[in-house]
Coordinates of C-alpha atoms in Angstrom, one line a residue:
M501 CA 0.0 0.0 0.0
K502 CA 1.6 3.2 -1.2
T503 CA 1.2 6.4 0.9
S504 CA 4.3 8.3 -0.3
Q505 CA 2.5 10.7 -2.7
K506 CA 3.6 14.3 -2.5
P507 CA 1.2 16.8 -1.0
A508 CA 1.0 18.5 -4.4
E509 CA -0.4 15.3 -5.8
L510 CA -3.0 14.9 -3.0
F511 CA -4.3 18.5 -3.0
T512 CA -4.9 21.0 -5.8
L513 CA -4.6 24.6 -4.8
A514 CA -7.5 26.7 -5.9
P515 CA -6.6 29.4 -8.5
T516 CA -6.6 33.0 -7.5
P517 CA -9.4 35.1 -8.8
Q518 CA -7.0 36.6 -11.4
Q519 CA -6.0 33.1 -12.5
H520 CA -9.6 31.9 -12.7
I521 CA -10.6 34.8 -14.9
Q522 CA -7.6 34.5 -17.1
K523 CA -7.4 30.7 -17.5
K524 CA -10.9 29.4 -16.7
D525 CA -13.6 31.7 -17.8
P526 CA -12.7 34.8 -19.8
I527 CA -16.1 34.8 -21.5
R528 CA -17.9 35.3 -18.1
L529 CA -15.7 38.3 -17.4
F530 CA -16.7 40.0 -20.6
M531 CA -20.4 39.1 -19.9
V532 CA -20.3 40.6 -16.4
L533 CA -18.6 43.8 -17.7
G534 CA -21.0 44.1 -20.6
L535 CA -24.1 43.8 -18.3
A536 CA -22.6 46.4 -15.9
I537 CA -22.1 48.8 -18.8
L538 CA -25.6 48.2 -20.1
S539 CA -27.1 48.7 -16.6
L540 CA -25.2 52.0 -16.2
S541 CA -26.3 53.2 -19.7
G542 CA -30.0 52.4 -18.9
C543 CA -30.3 49.7 -21.6
V544 CA -31.2 46.9 -19.1
Q545 CA -34.8 47.2 -17.9
Q546 CA -35.4 47.1 -14.2
Y547 CA -38.8 46.2 -12.7
R548 CA -41.0 47.1 -9.7
I549 CA -44.1 45.5 -8.3
M550 CA -47.2 47.5 -7.2
T551 CA -49.3 46.0 -4.4
D552 CA -52.6 47.2 -3.0
W553 CA -53.0 49.5 -6.0
Y554 CA -56.8 49.2 -6.2
S555 CA -59.6 50.0 -3.8
P556 CA -63.4 49.7 -4.6
P557 CA -65.1 53.0 -5.3
K558 CA -68.3 54.1 -3.5
I559 CA -71.4 53.0 -5.4
A560 CA -75.0 53.8 -4.8
R561 CA -77.4 50.8 -4.5
L562 CA -80.4 50.1 -6.7
P563 CA -83.3 47.9 -5.5
D564 CA -84.9 44.9 -7.2
L565 CA -82.0 43.9 -9.4
G566 CA -81.8 40.3 -10.5
P567 CA -78.9 37.9 -9.9
L568 CA -75.8 37.6 -12.1
A569 CA -73.4 34.8 -12.4
V570 CA -69.9 36.5 -12.8
Y571 CA -67.2 34.5 -14.5
L572 CA -63.5 35.1 -14.9
F573 CA -62.7 37.9 -17.4
T574 CA -60.2 37.1 -20.2
D575 CA -57.0 39.1 -20.5
N576 CA -56.6 40.1 -24.2
R577 CA -53.7 42.5 -23.7
A578 CA -50.4 42.0 -25.5
E579 CA -48.5 41.8 -22.1
K580 CA -47.7 39.3 -19.4
D581 CA -50.6 38.5 -17.1
T582 CA -49.1 40.6 -14.3
Q583 CA -47.4 43.3 -16.4
V584 CA -49.1 46.7 -16.4
G585 CA -46.8 49.3 -17.8
L586 CA -43.6 51.4 -17.5
S587 CA -42.2 53.9 -15.0
G588 CA -39.4 56.3 -14.4
F589 CA -38.4 57.1 -18.0
E590 CA -38.0 60.3 -20.0
R591 CA -40.3 61.0 -22.9
F592 CA -38.9 63.1 -25.8
S593 CA -41.3 64.4 -28.4
A594 CA -39.0 63.3 -31.2
T595 CA -37.9 59.9 -30.0
G596 CA -40.7 58.7 -27.7
I597 CA -39.6 56.5 -24.8
A598 CA -36.0 57.1 -23.7
S599 CA -33.6 55.4 -21.2
R600 CA -34.1 53.8 -17.9
A601 CA -37.7 52.6 -18.3
N602 CA -38.7 50.2 -15.5
V603 CA -41.3 47.5 -16.2
V604 CA -44.2 47.7 -13.7
Y605 CA -45.9 44.5 -12.5
V606 CA -48.7 43.9 -10.1
S607 CA -48.8 41.2 -7.5
E608 CA -51.6 39.0 -9.1
P609 CA -52.8 38.5 -12.6
V610 CA -54.7 41.4 -14.1
A611 CA -57.7 39.2 -15.1
R612 CA -58.2 38.2 -11.5
T613 CA -58.1 41.8 -10.1
V614 CA -60.4 43.2 -12.8
T615 CA -62.9 40.4 -12.3
Q616 CA -63.0 41.0 -8.6
A617 CA -63.3 44.7 -9.1
F618 CA -66.4 44.2 -11.2
T619 CA -67.8 41.6 -8.8
D620 CA -67.5 44.0 -5.9
G621 CA -69.0 46.9 -8.0
L622 CA -72.0 44.8 -9.0
R623 CA -72.6 43.7 -5.4
E624 CA -72.4 47.3 -4.3
R625 CA -74.9 48.3 -7.0
G626 CA -77.4 45.8 -5.7
F627 CA -76.9 42.7 -7.9
P628 CA -77.0 39.4 -6.1
V629 CA -73.8 37.8 -7.5
I630 CA -73.2 34.1 -8.0
D631 CA -69.5 33.7 -7.8
R632 CA -68.0 31.9 -10.8
T633 CA -64.9 34.0 -10.9
K634 CA -62.4 31.2 -10.7
T635 CA -63.3 29.8 -14.1
P636 CA -63.8 31.4 -17.5
L637 CA -67.3 31.3 -19.0
D638 CA -67.8 28.2 -21.2
T639 CA -70.8 28.6 -23.6
R640 CA -70.8 24.9 -24.2
T641 CA -72.0 24.2 -20.7
P642 CA -75.4 25.3 -19.3
L643 CA -75.4 28.4 -17.2
S644 CA -77.2 28.6 -13.9
Q645 CA -81.0 28.3 -14.6
G646 CA -82.6 31.7 -15.0
V647 CA -79.4 33.6 -14.1
V648 CA -77.6 35.8 -16.7
G649 CA -74.0 35.0 -17.1
L650 CA -71.5 38.0 -17.1
S651 CA -67.9 38.0 -18.2
G652 CA -65.6 40.4 -20.0
K653 CA -62.5 41.0 -22.1
I654 CA -59.6 43.2 -20.9
L655 CA -58.4 45.0 -24.0
A656 CA -56.1 47.5 -22.1
L657 CA -55.0 48.2 -18.6
H658 CA -51.8 50.2 -18.9
Y659 CA -49.9 52.6 -16.6
E660 CA -47.0 54.9 -17.3
Q661 CA -45.0 57.2 -15.1
F662 CA -42.8 59.5 -17.2
R663 CA -40.9 62.8 -17.3
P664 CA -41.6 64.9 -20.3
F665 CA -38.7 66.8 -21.7
L666 CA -37.7 69.6 -19.2
D667 CA -40.7 68.9 -17.0
D668 CA -41.7 67.1 -13.8
L669 CA -43.1 63.6 -13.4
H670 CA -46.4 62.8 -15.0
S671 CA -48.6 59.7 -14.7
M672 CA -51.0 58.2 -17.2
A673 CA -53.3 55.2 -17.1
R674 CA -55.8 53.7 -19.6
G675 CA -58.4 51.0 -19.3
R676 CA -60.5 49.4 -22.0
I677 CA -62.8 46.6 -20.9
V678 CA -65.7 44.9 -22.7
L679 CA -68.6 43.6 -20.7
E680 CA -70.5 40.6 -22.1
A681 CA -73.9 39.2 -21.0
Y682 CA -75.0 35.6 -21.8
D683 CA -78.4 34.1 -22.1
P684 CA -79.1 31.7 -19.2
G685 CA -80.9 29.2 -21.4
S686 CA -78.9 28.9 -24.6
G687 CA -75.6 30.3 -23.4
R688 CA -75.4 32.7 -26.3
K689 CA -74.1 36.2 -25.9
F690 CA -76.9 38.7 -26.2
W691 CA -75.3 42.0 -25.2
E692 CA -71.8 43.6 -25.0
K693 CA -70.4 47.0 -24.6
E694 CA -66.9 48.5 -24.2
Y695 CA -66.0 50.9 -21.4
T696 CA -62.9 53.1 -21.8
R697 CA -61.2 55.6 -19.5
T698 CA -57.9 57.5 -19.7
I699 CA -56.5 59.7 -17.0
T700 CA -53.3 61.8 -16.9
L701 CA -52.0 63.3 -13.7
G702 CA -49.4 66.1 -13.7
P703 CA -47.1 66.9 -10.7
R704 CA -49.6 69.4 -9.3
M705 CA -52.9 67.6 -10.1
P706 CA -54.5 65.8 -7.1
E707 CA -55.7 62.2 -7.4
R708 CA -59.4 61.9 -8.3
E709 CA -59.9 59.0 -5.9
P710 CA -57.6 59.2 -2.8
R711 CA -58.5 55.6 -1.8
N712 CA -56.5 54.4 -4.8
K713 CA -52.7 54.7 -4.7
S714 CA -52.0 55.0 -8.4
P715 CA -53.6 56.2 -11.6
L716 CA -54.0 52.5 -12.6
G717 CA -56.3 52.0 -9.6
Q718 CA -58.2 55.1 -10.4
V719 CA -58.8 54.3 -14.0
L720 CA -60.1 50.8 -13.1
A721 CA -62.4 52.3 -10.5
E722 CA -63.8 54.7 -13.1
V723 CA -64.4 51.9 -15.6
V724 CA -66.3 49.9 -13.0
V725 CA -68.4 52.9 -12.0
D726 CA -69.2 53.7 -15.7
A727 CA -70.4 50.1 -16.2
V728 CA -72.5 49.6 -13.1
Y729 CA -74.2 53.1 -13.5
D730 CA -74.8 52.6 -17.2
P731 CA -78.6 52.6 -17.9
E732 CA -78.1 50.5 -21.0
F733 CA -76.4 47.8 -19.0
I734 CA -79.1 47.8 -16.4
L735 CA -81.9 47.7 -18.9
A736 CA -80.2 45.0 -21.1
V737 CA -79.7 42.7 -18.2
G738 CA -83.1 43.4 -16.7
R739 CA -85.0 43.1 -20.0
K740 CA -83.4 39.7 -20.7
R741 CA -84.2 38.5 -17.2
N742 CA -87.8 39.5 -17.6
L743 CA -88.1 37.7 -21.0
E744 CA -86.9 34.5 -19.3
K745 CA -89.7 34.6 -16.7

């Protein structure tokens, strides 16, 4: 049994950081330096997450409204399900969006928040709501007997915080949501309408709804209010309910 090996044969000394960079991984060094340069130049996008950005608005109640089965809205935006916009960038009239734009996310999927916002608004308005908000509406399956099905499509829910050239910070938010009502017997869609709101806040313009912490929450609240106060929506849902009786 041989045990006369030299220490250098039993143990390999770890290379110094300089040796590791030079001999082992020069490509990694260039990648790290490149990312650092890009970050300093504003070419790498950062991100931030907004939480508790929406609060339900105050809504007056109507009597004698029929029940609605509310289903999960569909997110038709060309963004990730939790992405809502950009913040902290400079906007130049000639070039549009400039450097250091941070991608803004919310803490849960937009479809879930919007669905819950409309569910809360309809309840406050006086509709007895049957909660189907965990699943999308499937017209191939029967709806609740005698109950109008309600769903929607989210076409836009977008937020930007930007600094115009030689000006202070501004905020903008836009919402476009389509409400859809479905026949309780056949499952066919019998009514739809789009609700759109855009708000822009300058550095000295107060928030319209102090309960909401961002223009994104404000614009969603205004879309909900527009819908639940809309006489056309109330009459369409009520008229269909009466025809089913």
